[in-house]
Structures are given as structure tokens and as C-alpha cells.
PDB file of C-alpha atoms in Angstrom:
ATOM      1  CA  MET A   1      30.448  -1.076  14.339  1.00  0.00           C
ATOM      2  CA  ARG A   2      29.921  -4.386  16.798  1.00  0.00           C
ATOM      3  CA  ALA A   3      27.034  -2.668  18.526  1.00  0.00           C
ATOM      4  CA  PHE A   4      25.053  -1.415  15.271  1.00  0.00           C
ATOM      5  CA  HIS A   5      25.463  -5.213  14.268  1.00  0.00           C
ATOM      6  CA  ALA A   6      23.975  -6.428  17.652  1.00  0.00           C
ATOM      7  CA  GLU A   7      21.388  -3.697  17.030  1.00  0.00           C
ATOM      8  CA  LEU A   8      20.574  -5.335  13.725  1.00  0.00           C
ATOM      9  CA  TYR A   9      20.201  -8.783  14.886  1.00  0.00           C
ATOM     10  CA  LYS A  10      17.738  -7.849  17.972  1.00  0.00           C
ATOM     11  CA  LEU A  11      15.522  -6.027  15.693  1.00  0.00           C
ATOM     12  CA  PHE A  12      15.310  -8.767  13.184  1.00  0.00           C
ATOM     13  CA  SER A  13      14.078 -11.222  16.358  1.00  0.00           C
ATOM     14  CA  LEU A  14      11.415  -9.577  17.332  1.00  0.00           C
ATOM     15  CA  PRO A  15       8.186 -11.463  16.515  1.00  0.00           C
ATOM     16  CA  GLY A  16       6.849  -7.607  15.556  1.00  0.00           C
ATOM     17  CA  ILE A  17       9.415  -6.220  13.121  1.00  0.00           C
ATOM     18  CA  TRP A  18       8.036  -8.431  10.141  1.00  0.00           C
ATOM     19  CA  LEU A  19       4.307  -6.741  11.248  1.00  0.00           C
ATOM     20  CA  ALA A  20       5.881  -3.465  10.584  1.00  0.00           C
ATOM     21  CA  CYS A  21       7.652  -4.637   7.526  1.00  0.00           C
ATOM     22  CA  CYS A  22       4.845  -6.002   6.207  1.00  0.00           C
ATOM     23  CA  ILE A  23       2.795  -2.923   6.718  1.00  0.00           C
ATOM     24  CA  GLY A  24       5.457  -0.751   5.583  1.00  0.00           C
ATOM     25  CA  ALA A  25       5.813  -2.300   2.222  1.00  0.00           C
ATOM     26  CA  LEU A  26       2.070  -2.774   2.044  1.00  0.00           C
ATOM     27  CA  ALA A  27      -0.028   0.409   3.091  1.00  0.00           C
ATOM     28  CA  PRO A  28       1.478   2.805   0.426  1.00  0.00           C
ATOM     29  CA  ALA A  29       0.982   0.480  -1.983  1.00  0.00           C
ATOM     30  CA  LEU A  30      -2.750  -0.079  -1.326  1.00  0.00           C
ATOM     31  CA  ILE A  31      -3.207   3.753  -0.725  1.00  0.00           C
ATOM     32  CA  ALA A  32      -1.788   4.451  -3.977  1.00  0.00           C
ATOM     33  CA  VAL A  33      -3.825   2.514  -5.798  1.00  0.00           C
ATOM     34  CA  LEU A  34      -6.856   3.625  -4.121  1.00  0.00           C
ATOM     35  CA  ASP A  35      -5.869   7.594  -4.638  1.00  0.00           C
ATOM     36  CA  SER A  36      -4.701   6.300  -8.771  1.00  0.00           C
ATOM     37  CA  ILE A  37      -8.300   5.038  -9.184  1.00  0.00           C
ATOM     38  CA  ALA A  38      -9.753   7.953  -7.914  1.00  0.00           C
ATOM     39  CA  GLN A  39      -7.262  10.355 -10.024  1.00  0.00           C
ATOM     40  CA  LYS A  40      -8.148   8.174 -13.136  1.00  0.00           C
ATOM     41  CA  ALA A  41     -11.920   8.759 -12.731  1.00  0.00           C
ATOM     42  CA  ASP A  42     -11.097  12.482 -12.579  1.00  0.00           C
ATOM     43  CA  ILE A  43      -8.433  12.238 -15.540  1.00  0.00           C
ATOM     44  CA  ILE A  44     -11.732  10.722 -17.436  1.00  0.00           C
ATOM     45  CA  ALA A  45     -14.236  13.672 -16.115  1.00  0.00           C
ATOM     46  CA  GLY A  46     -11.412  16.367 -16.943  1.00  0.00           C
ATOM     47  CA  VAL A  47     -11.330  17.358 -14.017  1.00  0.00           C
ATOM     48  CA  SER A  48      -7.987  16.056 -12.298  1.00  0.00           C
ATOM     49  CA  ILE A  49      -5.857  18.729  -9.764  1.00  0.00           C
ATOM     50  CA  ARG A  50      -3.496  16.455  -8.284  1.00  0.00           C
ATOM     51  CA  LEU A  51      -2.101  14.132 -10.741  1.00  0.00           C
ATOM     52  CA  PRO A  52       1.541  15.238 -10.160  1.00  0.00           C
ATOM     53  CA  GLU A  53       0.825  13.937  -6.370  1.00  0.00           C
ATOM     54  CA  ALA A  54      -0.414  10.894  -7.397  1.00  0.00           C
ATOM     55  CA  GLY A  55       1.158   8.135  -5.788  1.00  0.00           C
ATOM     56  CA  TYR A  56       3.584   9.913  -3.225  1.00  0.00           C
ATOM     57  CA  ILE A  57       0.438  10.074  -1.155  1.00  0.00           C
ATOM     58  CA  GLY A  58       0.956   6.385  -0.260  1.00  0.00           C
ATOM     59  CA  LEU A  59       4.262   7.307   0.823  1.00  0.00           C
ATOM     60  CA  ALA A  60       2.917  10.419   3.005  1.00  0.00           C
ATOM     61  CA  VAL A  61       0.675   8.202   4.751  1.00  0.00           C
ATOM     62  CA  GLY A  62       1.816   4.783   4.665  1.00  0.00           C
ATOM     63  CA  VAL A  63       4.734   5.542   7.600  1.00  0.00           C
ATOM     64  CA  GLN A  64       3.038   3.111  10.288  1.00  0.00           C
ATOM     65  CA  GLY A  65       5.586   0.527   8.868  1.00  0.00           C
ATOM     66  CA  VAL A  66       8.505   2.680  10.287  1.00  0.00           C
ATOM     67  CA  ILE A  67       6.490   4.142  12.991  1.00  0.00           C
ATOM     68  CA  ILE A  68       6.218   0.618  14.871  1.00  0.00           C
ATOM     69  CA  LEU A  69       9.555  -0.052  13.713  1.00  0.00           C
ATOM     70  CA  GLY A  70      10.781   2.814  15.819  1.00  0.00           C
ATOM     71  CA  VAL A  71       8.995   1.875  19.227  1.00  0.00           C
ATOM     72  CA  LEU A  72       9.130  -1.602  18.712  1.00  0.00           C
ATOM     73  CA  ALA A  73      13.147  -0.762  18.910  1.00  0.00           C
ATOM     74  CA  VAL A  74      13.092   0.954  22.066  1.00  0.00           C
ATOM     75  CA  SER A  75       9.918  -0.577  23.954  1.00  0.00           C
ATOM     76  CA  SER A  76      11.262  -4.431  23.290  1.00  0.00           C
ATOM     77  CA  GLU A  77      14.533  -3.053  25.604  1.00  0.00           C
ATOM     78  CA  TYR A  78      12.224  -2.349  28.647  1.00  0.00           C
ATOM     79  CA  TRP A  79       9.912  -5.824  28.262  1.00  0.00           C
ATOM     80  CA  THR A  80       9.608  -7.210  31.609  1.00  0.00           C
ATOM     81  CA  GLU A  81      11.092 -10.801  30.950  1.00  0.00           C
ATOM     82  CA  SER A  82       9.233 -14.432  32.364  1.00  0.00           C
ATOM     83  CA  ASN A  83       9.747 -15.501  36.258  1.00  0.00           C
ATOM     84  CA  GLU A  84      11.655 -18.286  34.405  1.00  0.00           C
ATOM     85  CA  SER A  85      14.245 -16.137  32.471  1.00  0.00           C
ATOM     86  CA  GLY A  86      14.610 -14.370  35.850  1.00  0.00           C
ATOM     87  CA  GLY A  87      12.173 -11.444  35.141  1.00  0.00           C
ATOM     88  CA  GLY A  88      15.182  -8.855  34.337  1.00  0.00           C
ATOM     89  CA  GLN A  89      14.882  -6.793  31.406  1.00  0.00           C
ATOM     90  CA  GLN A  90      16.892  -6.747  27.985  1.00  0.00           C
ATOM     91  CA  ILE A  91      17.975  -3.225  28.446  1.00  0.00           C
ATOM     92  CA  ALA A  92      19.784  -4.286  31.391  1.00  0.00           C
ATOM     93  CA  THR A  93      21.981  -6.866  29.084  1.00  0.00           C
ATOM     94  CA  SER A  94      22.289  -4.413  26.517  1.00  0.00           C
ATOM     95  CA  LEU A  95      23.772  -2.077  28.366  1.00  0.00           C
ATOM     96  CA  THR A  96      26.058  -4.871  30.079  1.00  0.00           C
ATOM     97  CA  ALA A  97      27.641  -5.584  27.009  1.00  0.00           C
ATOM     98  CA  VAL A  98      27.765  -2.249  25.428  1.00  0.00           C
ATOM     99  CA  SER A  99      28.649   0.166  28.857  1.00  0.00           C
ATOM    100  CA  SER A 100      28.898   3.817  26.982  1.00  0.00           C
ATOM    101  CA  ARG A 101      24.315   4.477  26.915  1.00  0.00           C
ATOM    102  CA  PRO A 102      25.311   7.500  24.133  1.00  0.00           C
ATOM    103  CA  HIS A 103      26.909   4.614  21.824  1.00  0.00           C
ATOM    104  CA  PHE A 104      24.002   2.405  22.570  1.00  0.00           C
ATOM    105  CA  LEU A 105      21.426   4.512  21.751  1.00  0.00           C
ATOM    106  CA  LEU A 106      23.294   5.535  18.494  1.00  0.00           C
ATOM    107  CA  ALA A 107      23.650   2.058  17.373  1.00  0.00           C
ATOM    108  CA  LYS A 108      19.967   1.503  17.655  1.00  0.00           C
ATOM    109  CA  ALA A 109      18.985   4.241  16.016  1.00  0.00           C
ATOM    110  CA  GLY A 110      21.757   4.161  13.136  1.00  0.00           C
ATOM    111  CA  ALA A 111      19.875   0.351  12.892  1.00  0.00           C
ATOM    112  CA  VAL A 112      16.585   1.906  12.513  1.00  0.00           C
ATOM    113  CA  THR A 113      17.203   4.479  10.499  1.00  0.00           C
ATOM    114  CA  VAL A 114      19.157   1.915   7.524  1.00  0.00           C
ATOM    115  CA  VAL A 115      15.881  -0.688   8.215  1.00  0.00           C
ATOM    116  CA  SER A 116      13.228   2.195   7.249  1.00  0.00           C
ATOM    117  CA  ILE A 117      15.265   3.108   4.481  1.00  0.00           C
ATOM    118  CA  LEU A 118      15.384  -0.057   3.019  1.00  0.00           C
ATOM    119  CA  LEU A 119      11.561  -0.639   3.726  1.00  0.00           C
ATOM    120  CA  CYS A 120      10.648   2.770   2.180  1.00  0.00           C
ATOM    121  CA  ILE A 121      12.845   1.341  -1.015  1.00  0.00           C
ATOM    122  CA  VAL A 122      11.179  -1.526  -1.292  1.00  0.00           C
ATOM    123  CA  ALA A 123       7.444   0.620  -0.413  1.00  0.00           C
ATOM    124  CA  MET A 124       8.360   3.130  -3.292  1.00  0.00           C
ATOM    125  CA  THR A 125       8.918   0.185  -5.617  1.00  0.00           C
ATOM    126  CA  MET A 126       5.295  -1.175  -5.189  1.00  0.00           C
ATOM    127  CA  VAL A 127       4.098   2.267  -5.112  1.00  0.00           C
ATOM    128  CA  VAL A 128       5.511   3.070  -8.053  1.00  0.00           C
ATOM    129  CA  SER A 129       4.522  -0.261  -9.586  1.00  0.00           C
ATOM    130  CA  ALA A 130       1.247   0.321  -8.822  1.00  0.00           C
ATOM    131  CA  THR A 131       0.518   3.899  -9.865  1.00  0.00           C
ATOM    132  CA  TYR A 132       1.616   2.590 -13.209  1.00  0.00           C
ATOM    133  CA  LEU A 133      -0.877  -0.243 -13.240  1.00  0.00           C
ATOM    134  CA  ILE A 134      -3.568   1.971 -12.814  1.00  0.00           C
ATOM    135  CA  LEU A 135      -3.075   5.240 -14.432  1.00  0.00           C
ATOM    136  CA  GLY A 136      -0.637   3.799 -17.540  1.00  0.00           C
ATOM    137  CA  GLU A 137       0.072   6.667 -19.748  1.00  0.00           C
ATOM    138  CA  HIS A 138      -1.245   9.034 -17.589  1.00  0.00           C
ATOM    139  CA  THR A 139       1.263   8.655 -14.431  1.00  0.00           C
ATOM    140  CA  PRO A 140       3.510  11.556 -13.773  1.00  0.00           C
ATOM    141  CA  GLU A 141       7.410  11.046 -13.577  1.00  0.00           C
ATOM    142  CA  PHE A 142       8.570   9.966 -10.547  1.00  0.00           C
ATOM    143  CA  GLU A 143      11.457  12.498  -9.956  1.00  0.00           C
ATOM    144  CA  TRP A 144      14.793  10.979  -7.869  1.00  0.00           C
ATOM    145  CA  PRO A 145      15.104  14.116  -5.809  1.00  0.00           C
ATOM    146  CA  LYS A 146      11.112  13.719  -4.183  1.00  0.00           C
ATOM    147  CA  LEU A 147      11.699   9.700  -3.656  1.00  0.00           C
ATOM    148  CA  ILE A 148      15.046  10.895  -1.468  1.00  0.00           C
ATOM    149  CA  GLY A 149      12.964  13.127   0.144  1.00  0.00           C
ATOM    150  CA  ALA A 150      10.327  10.398   0.976  1.00  0.00           C
ATOM    151  CA  ALA A 151      12.909   8.036   2.025  1.00  0.00           C
ATOM    152  CA  CYS A 152      14.405  10.995   4.475  1.00  0.00           C
ATOM    153  CA  TYR A 153      10.620  11.222   5.624  1.00  0.00           C
ATOM    154  CA  TRP A 154      10.724   7.845   6.493  1.00  0.00           C
ATOM    155  CA  ALA A 155      13.747   7.665   8.389  1.00  0.00           C
ATOM    156  CA  PHE A 156      13.006  10.931  10.549  1.00  0.00           C
ATOM    157  CA  THR A 157       9.426   9.961  10.948  1.00  0.00           C
ATOM    158  CA  ALA A 158      10.902   6.368  12.559  1.00  0.00           C
ATOM    159  CA  LEU A 159      13.494   8.253  14.548  1.00  0.00           C
ATOM    160  CA  LEU A 160      10.957  10.415  16.221  1.00  0.00           C
ATOM    161  CA  ALA A 161       9.161   7.011  17.371  1.00  0.00           C
ATOM    162  CA  PHE A 162      12.547   6.288  18.502  1.00  0.00           C
ATOM    163  CA  GLY A 163      13.026   9.071  20.506  1.00  0.00           C
ATOM    164  CA  ILE A 164       9.630   9.574  21.903  1.00  0.00           C
ATOM    165  CA  THR A 165       9.855   6.155  22.982  1.00  0.00           C
ATOM    166  CA  PHE A 166      12.794   6.603  24.360  1.00  0.00           C
ATOM    167  CA  LEU A 167      11.813   9.316  26.574  1.00  0.00           C
ATOM    168  CA  THR A 168       8.501   7.719  27.652  1.00  0.00           C
ATOM    169  CA  LYS A 169       9.810   4.625  28.466  1.00  0.00           C
ATOM    170  CA  ASN A 170       6.516   3.476  27.212  1.00  0.00           C
ATOM    171  CA  GLY A 171       5.792   2.276  23.631  1.00  0.00           C
ATOM    172  CA  ILE A 172       1.791   3.069  23.884  1.00  0.00           C
ATOM    173  CA  PHE A 173       2.030   7.020  24.039  1.00  0.00           C
ATOM    174  CA  PRO A 174       4.303   7.345  20.501  1.00  0.00           C
ATOM    175  CA  LEU A 175       2.600   4.553  18.879  1.00  0.00           C
ATOM    176  CA  ALA A 176      -1.234   5.831  19.555  1.00  0.00           C
ATOM    177  CA  LEU A 177      -0.060   9.463  18.702  1.00  0.00           C
ATOM    178  CA  LEU A 178       2.091   8.818  15.553  1.00  0.00           C
ATOM    179  CA  MET A 179      -0.337   6.508  13.954  1.00  0.00           C
ATOM    180  CA  ILE A 180      -3.324   8.639  14.661  1.00  0.00           C
ATOM    181  CA  ASN A 181      -1.535  11.682  13.238  1.00  0.00           C
ATOM    182  CA  SER A 182       0.009   9.574   9.922  1.00  0.00           C
ATOM    183  CA  SER A 183      -3.350   7.439   9.507  1.00  0.00           C
ATOM    184  CA  PHE A 184      -6.670   9.327  10.405  1.00  0.00           C
ATOM    185  CA  VAL A 185      -6.210  13.366  11.206  1.00  0.00           C
ATOM    186  CA  SER A 186      -2.823  15.273  11.310  1.00  0.00           C
ATOM    187  CA  PHE A 187      -3.022  17.321  14.273  1.00  0.00           C
ATOM    188  CA  SER A 188      -0.407  19.831  12.044  1.00  0.00           C
ATOM    189  CA  PHE A 189      -3.176  19.880   9.433  1.00  0.00           C
ATOM    190  CA  LEU A 190      -5.947  21.189  12.104  1.00  0.00           C
ATOM    191  CA  LEU A 191      -3.526  23.196  13.710  1.00  0.00           C
ATOM    192  CA  SER A 192      -2.213  24.964  10.727  1.00  0.00           C
ATOM    193  CA  LYS A 193      -6.098  26.407  10.434  1.00  0.00           C
ATOM    194  CA  VAL A 194      -5.155  28.373  13.300  1.00  0.00           C
ATOM    195  CA  THR A 195      -1.447  29.231  13.081  1.00  0.00           C
ATOM    196  CA  LYS A 196       1.299  29.281  10.125  1.00  0.00           C
ATOM    197  CA  LEU A 197       3.497  28.153  12.900  1.00  0.00           C
ATOM    198  CA  ALA A 198       2.578  24.145  12.946  1.00  0.00           C
ATOM    199  CA  LEU A 199       3.634  23.867   9.423  1.00  0.00           C
ATOM    200  CA  TYR A 200       7.155  23.779  11.156  1.00  0.00           C
ATOM    201  CA  LEU A 201       5.968  20.905  12.922  1.00  0.00           C
ATOM    202  CA  PRO A 202       7.839  17.889  11.765  1.00  0.00           C
ATOM    203  CA  ASP A 203       5.376  15.849  10.110  1.00  0.00           C
ATOM    204  CA  ARG A 204       3.950  18.864   8.173  1.00  0.00           C
ATOM    205  CA  ALA A 205       7.594  20.011   7.296  1.00  0.00           C
ATOM    206  CA  GLY A 206       9.056  16.267   6.247  1.00  0.00           C
ATOM    207  CA  VAL A 207       6.250  15.857   4.031  1.00  0.00           C
ATOM    208  CA  ASP A 208       7.046  19.414   2.127  1.00  0.00           C
ATOM    209  CA  MET A 209      10.445  17.726   1.141  1.00  0.00           C
ATOM    210  CA  PHE A 210       8.431  15.594  -1.915  1.00  0.00           C
ATOM    211  CA  MET A 211       4.605  16.790  -2.077  1.00  0.00           C
ATOM    212  CA  SER A 212       3.813  20.442  -2.562  1.00  0.00           C
ATOM    213  CA  LEU A 213       0.386  21.573  -1.201  1.00  0.00           C
ATOM    214  CA  SER A 214      -1.308  24.333  -1.398  1.00  0.00           C
ATOM    215  CA  GLU A 215      -0.604  26.047   1.934  1.00  0.00           C
ATOM    216  CA  SER A 216       3.610  25.113   1.755  1.00  0.00           C
ATOM    217  CA  ILE A 217       5.254  27.352   2.844  1.00  0.00           C
ATOM    218  CA  LEU A 218       8.357  25.484   3.036  1.00  0.00           C
ATOM    219  CA  SER A 219      11.230  24.686   0.241  1.00  0.00           C
ATOM    220  CA  PRO A 220      11.856  20.552   0.402  1.00  0.00           C
ATOM    221  CA  PHE A 221      15.384  21.290   1.149  1.00  0.00           C
ATOM    222  CA  MET A 222      13.935  23.470   4.093  1.00  0.00           C
ATOM    223  CA  GLY A 223      11.279  21.135   5.043  1.00  0.00           C
ATOM    224  CA  GLY A 224      13.943  18.210   5.522  1.00  0.00           C
ATOM    225  CA  LEU A 225      16.182  20.835   7.446  1.00  0.00           C
ATOM    226  CA  VAL A 226      13.150  21.683   9.692  1.00  0.00           C
ATOM    227  CA  MET A 227      12.327  17.920  10.596  1.00  0.00           C
ATOM    228  CA  PHE A 228      15.842  17.244  10.890  1.00  0.00           C
ATOM    229  CA  ALA A 229      16.112  19.791  13.540  1.00  0.00           C
ATOM    230  CA  TRP A 230      13.573  18.553  15.071  1.00  0.00           C
ATOM    231  CA  VAL A 231      15.136  15.024  15.173  1.00  0.00           C
ATOM    232  CA  ALA A 232      18.064  15.660  16.624  1.00  0.00           C
ATOM    233  CA  VAL A 233      16.600  17.439  19.378  1.00  0.00           C
ATOM    234  CA  LEU A 234      14.653  14.565  20.234  1.00  0.00           C
ATOM    235  CA  ILE A 235      17.740  12.247  19.903  1.00  0.00           C
ATOM    236  CA  ALA A 236      20.074  14.901  21.971  1.00  0.00           C
ATOM    237  CA  ALA A 237      16.823  15.054  25.038  1.00  0.00           C
ATOM    238  CA  SER A 238      16.910  11.071  24.740  1.00  0.00           C
ATOM    239  CA  ILE A 239      20.656  10.685  25.113  1.00  0.00           C
ATOM    240  CA  ILE A 240      20.441  13.466  28.230  1.00  0.00           C
ATOM    241  CA  VAL A 241      18.110  11.523  29.725  1.00  0.00           C
ATOM    242  CA  PHE A 242      19.128   7.996  29.472  1.00  0.00           C
ATOM    243  CA  HIS A 243      22.300   8.520  30.342  1.00  0.00           C
ATOM    244  CA  LYS A 244      21.144   9.985  33.575  1.00  0.00           C
ATOM    245  CA  ARG A 245      18.492   7.240  34.182  1.00  0.00           C
ATOM    246  CA  ASP A 246      18.355   4.509  36.368  1.00  0.00           C
ATOM    247  CA  VAL A 247      18.713   1.401  34.683  1.00  0.00           C
ATOM    248  CA  ALA A 248      16.973  -0.303  37.541  1.00  0.00           C
ATOM    249  CA  SER A 249      13.872   1.866  37.400  1.00  0.00           C
TER     250      SER A 249
END
């Protein structure tokens, strides 16, 4: 528990964490507003076919904040300090305080998970409020199972970013890959046009926990199970690699 508290403290001491929180809280609401405006125009025209998904699209696309969070939590350990501070890395100090590498990694993963869920709750509040503000009486009912699914999607996405960064020891690759995939173009969506196996990729399976897309083949429970399996394998691989890795490298 002491290691978990220390990791929470380190997370909130990072300058970039506040940028991650702002993006995580505001981006989903902005996307929900834009989608709701488009939905309202379709409702007035009598051609709306996506009304049940209104608002949820913001929670599906607006996960950039937790991606940054997951990447920062790990990459900050490998930043090289200034010569005045000794030119070392935070990871050496962290492993001096917590000698067990699996314990250290799991404490950090726990901190990332808790912060991601809290950030998602804030985002949900803003998304629901924004959707009601735009659609009024046309607002679809926000169901608790779907909102819980969205919170799991955010937490798992943060842990994917976390695990990939641990494996690569570089924040640029996972940040670019996951940010582009969640905002500009979904590689899973493009691959699904070639093979249905792409629907089992983590981001695509995760969305099935709270959104019903036309090509979906997984139930919300199975979507969550598939994404959890991806995260579990990635975290297990991170523990194995991290346990064998030379700190000095």
C-alpha cells in the first residue's frame, strides 16, 4: 500500500499529468457536443439512426487523456536528470525504495488504473450534461452497465499504454500509435474490413462494452473479457521483461 501511495504522489507531481487530466475531462465532452449537434439535425430531419449511441462516442474517442497518463507514468521513470542532479534516472531511485520489481510495477499499474477511472467519472459527468444540454428531451437514457463498461475501457486503455511503454522504454511510440488509433483513424476498423479477427483487437473489443456497432460480434461481457485478456498478457510480459532488464541500461 505504501508503494501504491508513492506512485500516486509521483503521478500527480508530473507536470504533464494536468494536461492529461484536462484532455481526458474536456475532449469527450467536446466530441459529445459535436455529435449531439449532428444528431439533433438528423432528429429534426427525421433520419436519425444513431440516437442510442449519442454521447457514448465521446467516451469512445476521447480517451487521449488516459493514454497520456499511462505513457507518462512509465516514461517519466526513464527521463535522464540534469547533470546538477547527478544525471541519473528516476527508475534507479524507485527500485531502491521498492526492491521487488513486480511489486513496483503492479503498484504503478494500480495508481494508473485508479486515476483513469476517476478521470472517466469526471468525463462521464461532463458528457452526460453536454448531451442533455444539446438534445434535451431527445437524449437517450444513459445506462449504468454501459457507463461501467466505458470506465473499464478507459482503465484498460491506460494500462495498454502503460504496458507498451514499459516494454519499449520509450513514450513516443505508444503515444503516437494509440493517439492516432483512437482519434484519427482506427487501424482495427480498417483491418476489420479485411478480416473479422480484427474485431478481437483490444480497442475494438473494448468499445463493444458500451457501444453497439453494426459489425459487432462480441457481447459487452465478451468484449470486456477480450480486452482484459490483452491487458493481462501485456502486463505479464512487462513484468517478465522488466524483471530481467538491467536498470543501468
